[in-house]
CSV table of C-alpha atoms and ligand atoms in Angstrom, one decimal:
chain,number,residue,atom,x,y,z
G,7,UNK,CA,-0.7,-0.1,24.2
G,8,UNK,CA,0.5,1.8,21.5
G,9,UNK,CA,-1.2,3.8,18.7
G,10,UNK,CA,-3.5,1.9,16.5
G,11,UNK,CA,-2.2,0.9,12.7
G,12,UNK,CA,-4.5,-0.7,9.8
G,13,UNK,CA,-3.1,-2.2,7.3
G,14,UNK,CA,-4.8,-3.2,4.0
G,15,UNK,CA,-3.2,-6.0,2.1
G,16,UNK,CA,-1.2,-6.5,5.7
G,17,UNK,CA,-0.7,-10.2,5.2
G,18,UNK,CA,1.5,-10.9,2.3
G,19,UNK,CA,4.4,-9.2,0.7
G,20,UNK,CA,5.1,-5.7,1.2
G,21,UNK,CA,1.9,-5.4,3.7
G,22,UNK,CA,2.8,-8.2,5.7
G,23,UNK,CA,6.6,-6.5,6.0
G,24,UNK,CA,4.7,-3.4,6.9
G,25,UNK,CA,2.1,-5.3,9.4
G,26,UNK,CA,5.2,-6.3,11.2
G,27,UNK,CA,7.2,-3.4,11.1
G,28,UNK,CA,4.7,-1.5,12.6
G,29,UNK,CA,4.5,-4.3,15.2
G,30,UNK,CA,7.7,-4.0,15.9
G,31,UNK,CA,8.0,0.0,16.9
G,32,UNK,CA,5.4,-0.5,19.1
G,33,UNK,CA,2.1,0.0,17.4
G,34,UNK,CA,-1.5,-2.4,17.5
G,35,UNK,CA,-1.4,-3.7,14.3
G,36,UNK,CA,-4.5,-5.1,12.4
G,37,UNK,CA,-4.0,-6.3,9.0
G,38,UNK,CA,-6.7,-6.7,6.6
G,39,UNK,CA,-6.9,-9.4,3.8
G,40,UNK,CA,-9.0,-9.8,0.7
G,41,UNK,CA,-9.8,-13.7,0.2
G,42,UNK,CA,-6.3,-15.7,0.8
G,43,UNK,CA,-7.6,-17.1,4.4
G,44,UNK,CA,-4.7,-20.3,4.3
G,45,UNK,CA,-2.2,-17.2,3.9
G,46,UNK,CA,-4.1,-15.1,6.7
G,47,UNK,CA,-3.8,-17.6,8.8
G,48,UNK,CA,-0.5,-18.2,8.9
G,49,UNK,CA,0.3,-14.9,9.0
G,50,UNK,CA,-1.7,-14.2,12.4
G,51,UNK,CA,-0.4,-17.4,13.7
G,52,UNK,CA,3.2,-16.4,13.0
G,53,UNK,CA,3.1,-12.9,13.8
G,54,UNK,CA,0.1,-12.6,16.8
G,55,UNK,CA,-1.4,-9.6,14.4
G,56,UNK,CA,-5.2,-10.1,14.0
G,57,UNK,CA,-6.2,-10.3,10.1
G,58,UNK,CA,-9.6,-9.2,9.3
G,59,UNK,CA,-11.1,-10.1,6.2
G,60,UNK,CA,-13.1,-7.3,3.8
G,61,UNK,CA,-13.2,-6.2,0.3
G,62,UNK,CA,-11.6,-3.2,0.2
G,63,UNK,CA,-13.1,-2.0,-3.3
G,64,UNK,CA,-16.1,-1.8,-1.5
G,65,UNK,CA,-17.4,0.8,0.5
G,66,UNK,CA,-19.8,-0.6,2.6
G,67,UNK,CA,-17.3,-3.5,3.5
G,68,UNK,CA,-14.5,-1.1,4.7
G,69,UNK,CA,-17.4,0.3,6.8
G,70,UNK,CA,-18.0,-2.5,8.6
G,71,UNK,CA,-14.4,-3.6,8.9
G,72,UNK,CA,-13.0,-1.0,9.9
G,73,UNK,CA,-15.8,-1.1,12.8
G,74,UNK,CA,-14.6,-4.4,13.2
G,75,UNK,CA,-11.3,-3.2,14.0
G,76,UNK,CA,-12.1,-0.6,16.0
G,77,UNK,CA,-14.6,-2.1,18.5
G,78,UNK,CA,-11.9,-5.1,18.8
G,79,UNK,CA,-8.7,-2.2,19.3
G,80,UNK,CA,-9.7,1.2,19.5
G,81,UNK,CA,-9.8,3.9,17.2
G,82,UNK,CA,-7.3,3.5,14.4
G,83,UNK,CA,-4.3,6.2,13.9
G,84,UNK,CA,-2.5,5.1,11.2
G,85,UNK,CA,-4.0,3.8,8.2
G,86,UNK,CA,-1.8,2.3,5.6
G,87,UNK,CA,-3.3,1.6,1.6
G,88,UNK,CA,-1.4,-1.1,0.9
G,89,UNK,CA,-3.7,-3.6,-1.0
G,90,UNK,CA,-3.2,-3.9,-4.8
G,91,UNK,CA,-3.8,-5.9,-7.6
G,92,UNK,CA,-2.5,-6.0,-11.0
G,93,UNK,CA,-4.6,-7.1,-14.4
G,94,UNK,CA,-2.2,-6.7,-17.1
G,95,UNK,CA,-2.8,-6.0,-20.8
G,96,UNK,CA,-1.9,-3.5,-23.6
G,97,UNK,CA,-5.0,-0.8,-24.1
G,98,UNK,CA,-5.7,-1.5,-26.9
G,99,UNK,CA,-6.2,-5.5,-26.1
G,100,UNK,CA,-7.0,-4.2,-22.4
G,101,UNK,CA,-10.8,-5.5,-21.0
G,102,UNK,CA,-13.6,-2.6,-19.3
G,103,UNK,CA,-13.2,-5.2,-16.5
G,104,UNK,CA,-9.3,-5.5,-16.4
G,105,UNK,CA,-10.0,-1.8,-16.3
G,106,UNK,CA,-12.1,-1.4,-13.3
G,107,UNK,CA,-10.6,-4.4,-11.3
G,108,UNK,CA,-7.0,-2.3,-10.7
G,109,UNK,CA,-9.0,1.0,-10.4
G,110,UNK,CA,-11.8,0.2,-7.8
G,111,UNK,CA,-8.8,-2.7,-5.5
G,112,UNK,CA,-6.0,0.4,-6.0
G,113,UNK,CA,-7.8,3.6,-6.1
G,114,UNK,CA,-11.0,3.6,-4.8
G,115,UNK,CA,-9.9,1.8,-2.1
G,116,UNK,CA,-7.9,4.3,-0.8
G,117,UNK,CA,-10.8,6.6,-0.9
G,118,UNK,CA,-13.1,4.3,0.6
G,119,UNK,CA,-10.7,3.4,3.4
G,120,UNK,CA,-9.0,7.4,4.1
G,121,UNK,CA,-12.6,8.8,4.2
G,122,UNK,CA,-13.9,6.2,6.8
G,123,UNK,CA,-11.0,7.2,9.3
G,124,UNK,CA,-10.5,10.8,8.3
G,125,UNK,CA,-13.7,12.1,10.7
G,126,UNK,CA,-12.0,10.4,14.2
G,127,UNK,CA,-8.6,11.5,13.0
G,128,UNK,CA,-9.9,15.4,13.0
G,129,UNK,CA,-11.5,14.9,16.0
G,130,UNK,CA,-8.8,13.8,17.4
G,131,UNK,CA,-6.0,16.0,16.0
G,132,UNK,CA,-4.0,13.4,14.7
G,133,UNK,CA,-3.8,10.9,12.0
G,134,UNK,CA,-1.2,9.2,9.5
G,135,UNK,CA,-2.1,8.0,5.7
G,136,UNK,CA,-0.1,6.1,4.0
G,137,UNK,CA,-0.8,4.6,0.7
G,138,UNK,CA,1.3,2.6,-1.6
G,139,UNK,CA,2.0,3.8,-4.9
G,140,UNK,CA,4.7,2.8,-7.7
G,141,UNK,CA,7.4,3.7,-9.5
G,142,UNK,CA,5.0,2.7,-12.5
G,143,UNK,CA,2.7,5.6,-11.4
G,144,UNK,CA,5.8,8.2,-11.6
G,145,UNK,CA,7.4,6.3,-15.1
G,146,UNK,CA,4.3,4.8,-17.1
G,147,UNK,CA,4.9,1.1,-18.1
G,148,UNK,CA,3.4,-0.9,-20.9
G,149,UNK,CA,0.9,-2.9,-19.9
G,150,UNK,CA,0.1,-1.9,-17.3
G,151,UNK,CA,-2.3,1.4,-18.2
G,152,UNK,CA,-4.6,0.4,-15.7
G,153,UNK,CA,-2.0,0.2,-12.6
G,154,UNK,CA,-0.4,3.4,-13.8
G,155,UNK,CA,-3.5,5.6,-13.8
G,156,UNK,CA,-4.7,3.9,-10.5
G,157,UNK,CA,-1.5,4.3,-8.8
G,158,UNK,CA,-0.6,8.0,-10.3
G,159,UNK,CA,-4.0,8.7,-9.0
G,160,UNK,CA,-3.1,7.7,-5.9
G,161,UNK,CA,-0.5,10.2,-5.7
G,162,UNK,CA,-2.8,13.2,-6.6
G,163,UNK,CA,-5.3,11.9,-4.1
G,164,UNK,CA,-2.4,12.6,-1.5
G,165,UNK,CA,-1.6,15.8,-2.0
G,166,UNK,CA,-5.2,16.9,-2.0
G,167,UNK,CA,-6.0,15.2,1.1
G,168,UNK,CA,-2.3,16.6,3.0
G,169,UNK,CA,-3.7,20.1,1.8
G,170,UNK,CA,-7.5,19.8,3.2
G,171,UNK,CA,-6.0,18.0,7.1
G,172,UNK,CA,-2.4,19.4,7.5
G,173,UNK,CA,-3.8,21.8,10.0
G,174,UNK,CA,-5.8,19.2,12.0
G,175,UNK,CA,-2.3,17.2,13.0
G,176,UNK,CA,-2.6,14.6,10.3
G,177,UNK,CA,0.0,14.1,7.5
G,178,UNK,CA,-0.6,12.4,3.9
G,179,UNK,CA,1.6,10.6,2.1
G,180,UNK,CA,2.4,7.8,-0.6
G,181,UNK,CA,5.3,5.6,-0.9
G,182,UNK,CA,6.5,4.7,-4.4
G,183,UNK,CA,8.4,0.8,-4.3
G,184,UNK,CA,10.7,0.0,-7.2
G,185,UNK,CA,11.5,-3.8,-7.9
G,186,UNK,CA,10.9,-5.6,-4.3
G,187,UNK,CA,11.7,-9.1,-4.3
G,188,UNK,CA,7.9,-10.1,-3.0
G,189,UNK,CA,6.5,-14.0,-3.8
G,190,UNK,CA,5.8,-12.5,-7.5
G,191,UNK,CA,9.1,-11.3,-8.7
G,192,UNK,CA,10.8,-14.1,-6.9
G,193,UNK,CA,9.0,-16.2,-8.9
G,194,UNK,CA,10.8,-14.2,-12.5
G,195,UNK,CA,13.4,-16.6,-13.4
G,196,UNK,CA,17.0,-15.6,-12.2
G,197,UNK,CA,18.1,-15.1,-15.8
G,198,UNK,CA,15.5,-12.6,-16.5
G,199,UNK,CA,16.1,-10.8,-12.8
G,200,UNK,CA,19.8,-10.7,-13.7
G,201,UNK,CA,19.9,-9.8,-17.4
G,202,UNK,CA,16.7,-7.4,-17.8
G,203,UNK,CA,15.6,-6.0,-15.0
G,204,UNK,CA,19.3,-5.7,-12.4
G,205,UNK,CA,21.1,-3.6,-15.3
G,206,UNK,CA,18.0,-0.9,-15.2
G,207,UNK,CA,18.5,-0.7,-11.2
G,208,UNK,CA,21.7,1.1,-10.1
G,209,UNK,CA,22.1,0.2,-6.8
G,210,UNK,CA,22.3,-3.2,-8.1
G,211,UNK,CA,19.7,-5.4,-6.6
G,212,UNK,CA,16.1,-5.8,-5.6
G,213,UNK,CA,14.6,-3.9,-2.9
G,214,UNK,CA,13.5,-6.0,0.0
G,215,UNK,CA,9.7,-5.5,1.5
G,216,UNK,CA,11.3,-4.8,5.0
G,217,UNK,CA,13.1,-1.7,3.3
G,218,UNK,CA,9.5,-0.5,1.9
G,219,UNK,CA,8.3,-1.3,5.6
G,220,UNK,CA,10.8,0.9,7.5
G,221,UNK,CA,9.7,3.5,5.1
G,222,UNK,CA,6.1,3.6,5.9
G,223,UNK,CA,7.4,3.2,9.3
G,224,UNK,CA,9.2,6.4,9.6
G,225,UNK,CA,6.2,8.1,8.5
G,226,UNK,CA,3.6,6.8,10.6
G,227,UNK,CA,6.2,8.3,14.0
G,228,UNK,CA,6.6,11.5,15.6
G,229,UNK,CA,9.8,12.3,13.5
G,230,UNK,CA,7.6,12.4,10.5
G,231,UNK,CA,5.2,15.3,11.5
G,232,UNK,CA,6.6,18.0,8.8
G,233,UNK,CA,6.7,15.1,6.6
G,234,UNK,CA,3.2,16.0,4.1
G,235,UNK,CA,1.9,15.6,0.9
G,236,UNK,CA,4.9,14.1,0.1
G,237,UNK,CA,5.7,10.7,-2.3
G,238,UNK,CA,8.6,8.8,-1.0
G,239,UNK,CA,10.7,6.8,-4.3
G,240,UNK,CA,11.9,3.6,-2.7
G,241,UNK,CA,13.7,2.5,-5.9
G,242,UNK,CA,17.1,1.8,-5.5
G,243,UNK,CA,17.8,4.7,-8.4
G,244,UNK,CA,15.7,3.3,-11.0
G,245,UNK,CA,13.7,6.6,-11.5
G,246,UNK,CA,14.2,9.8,-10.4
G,247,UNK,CA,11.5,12.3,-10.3
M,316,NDP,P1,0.8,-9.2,-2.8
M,316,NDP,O1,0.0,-9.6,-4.0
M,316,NDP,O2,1.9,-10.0,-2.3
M,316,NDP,O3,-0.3,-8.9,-1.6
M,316,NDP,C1,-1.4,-8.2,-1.8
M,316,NDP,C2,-2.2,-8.0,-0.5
M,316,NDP,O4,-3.4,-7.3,-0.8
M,316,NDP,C3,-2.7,-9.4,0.0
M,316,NDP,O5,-2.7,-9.3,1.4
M,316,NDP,C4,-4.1,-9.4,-0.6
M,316,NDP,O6,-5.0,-10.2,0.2
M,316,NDP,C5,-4.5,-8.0,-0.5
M,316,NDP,N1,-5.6,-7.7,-1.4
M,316,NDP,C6,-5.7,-7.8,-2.7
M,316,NDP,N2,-7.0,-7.4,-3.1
M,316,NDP,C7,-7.7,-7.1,-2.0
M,316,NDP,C8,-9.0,-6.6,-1.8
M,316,NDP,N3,-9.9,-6.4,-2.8
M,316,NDP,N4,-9.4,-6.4,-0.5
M,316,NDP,C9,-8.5,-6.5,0.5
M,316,NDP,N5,-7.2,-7.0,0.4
M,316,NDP,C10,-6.8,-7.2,-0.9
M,316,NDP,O7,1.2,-7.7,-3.1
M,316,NDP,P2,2.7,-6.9,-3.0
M,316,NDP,O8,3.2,-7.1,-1.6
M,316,NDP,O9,3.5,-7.3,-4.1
M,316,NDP,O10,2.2,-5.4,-3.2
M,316,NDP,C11,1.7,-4.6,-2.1
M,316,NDP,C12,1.5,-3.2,-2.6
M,316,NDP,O11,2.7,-2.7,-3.1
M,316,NDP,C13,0.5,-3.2,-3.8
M,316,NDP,O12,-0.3,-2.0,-3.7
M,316,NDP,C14,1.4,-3.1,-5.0
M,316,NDP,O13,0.7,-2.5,-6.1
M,316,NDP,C15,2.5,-2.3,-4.5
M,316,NDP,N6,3.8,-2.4,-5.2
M,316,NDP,C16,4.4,-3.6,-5.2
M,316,NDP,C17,5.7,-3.7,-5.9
M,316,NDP,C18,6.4,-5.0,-5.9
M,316,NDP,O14,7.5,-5.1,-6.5
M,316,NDP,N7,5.9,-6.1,-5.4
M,316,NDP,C19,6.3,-2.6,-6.5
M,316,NDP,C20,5.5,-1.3,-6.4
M,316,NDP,C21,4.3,-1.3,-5.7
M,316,NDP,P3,-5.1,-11.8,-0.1
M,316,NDP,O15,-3.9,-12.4,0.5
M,316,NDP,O16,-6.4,-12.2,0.6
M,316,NDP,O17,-5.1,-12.0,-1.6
């Protein structure tokens, strides 16, 4: 059996890519799900991964699923923030709820979720965190004020947390996707993909969720152990930072 892996949001899109990636290089992978249970399903019935159903906004939910998971596979080793949501809207037009939706489903997730493992992964002496971020986070983008702060804070959050565990064998990091041709952009029409948002993107295409996946991938292993603090741009050249 290998190491344990967590995935939040592990059963569509980028996580599912992840869930299975991980699968793949040798790791037990559970993936967690928020309310989709036909898509869940599926998933675990395609892939063999267990999905395990809790809210990750809230605190007392990760508690008791992460419990879940590890009475069911053992203590978990990698932990990867995936889950995210977006609730789009100019500032000035924006909602206190549109607000606190993105920053308690992408933010305070990922503290609720990296303190809940953190005390077994110091005992231990090893751990990997790894959240997903955005290239929104590193650029801004209108509408989306909400997803930018939660995701830029996301990024802060990891260097802070490399900085307080680096010497107790576990690494911190975030990974920042570009455009990945996930269910939602798919569903752009081709017109828009190819006239507006292809010309911004110099390698010339959409990133695919399994190129996200190897990324989070290489720094869950072994060969990622220097590897800390650090925010990997999976862009295709869009942004530089
Ligand atoms: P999807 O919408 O395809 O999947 C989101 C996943 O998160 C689902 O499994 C969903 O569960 C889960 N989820 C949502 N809310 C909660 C919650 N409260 N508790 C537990 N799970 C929850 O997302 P993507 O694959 O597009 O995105 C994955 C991550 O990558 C997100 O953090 C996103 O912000 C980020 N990202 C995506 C980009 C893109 O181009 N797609 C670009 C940059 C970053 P359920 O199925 O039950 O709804």
């Amino acid at each position: 059996m290998g190491r344990v892996a967590l995935v939040t949001g592990g059963t569509r899109g980028i996580g599912r890519a992840i869930s299975m990636a991980l699968k793949e290089a040798g790791y037990t992978v559970a993936a967690n799900y928020g309310g989709n249970d036909a898509a869940a399903e599926a998933f675990s019935a395609e892939t063999a991964i267990p999905a395990v159903k809790f809210d990750v906004g809230d605190y007392a939910a990760c508690e008791a699923g992460l419990a879940a998971v590890e009475a069911d596979a053992g203590p978990v080793e990698v932990l990867v923030n995936n889950a995210g949501i977006i609730r789009d809207a100019v500032v000035h037009r924006m909602s206190p709820e549109q607000w606190s939706e993105v920053m308690r489903t992408n933010l305070d997730s990922v503290f609720n979720m990296t303190r809940l493992v953190l005390g077994g992964m110091r005992e231990r002496g090893f751990g990997r965190v790894i959240s997903i971020s955005s290239i929104n986070a590193q650029k801004g983008q209108f509408g989306q004020a909400n997803y930018s702060a939660a995701k830029a804070g996301i990024i802060g959050f990891t260097k802070a947390v490399a900085q307080e565990n680096a010497a107790k064998g576990i690494t911190v990091n975030a990974v920042a996707p570009g455009y990945i041709a996930t269910e939602m952009v798919r569903a752009v029409p081709a017109e828009v993909i190819n006239e507006r948002v292809l010309p911004l993107i110099p390698v010339g295409r959409l990133g695919e969720p399994e190129e996200v996946a190897r990324c989070v991938a290489f720094l869950a292993s072994d060969d990622a152990g220097f590897v800390t603090g650090a925010t990997l741009t999976v862009n295709g050249g869009q942004y530089l930072t």
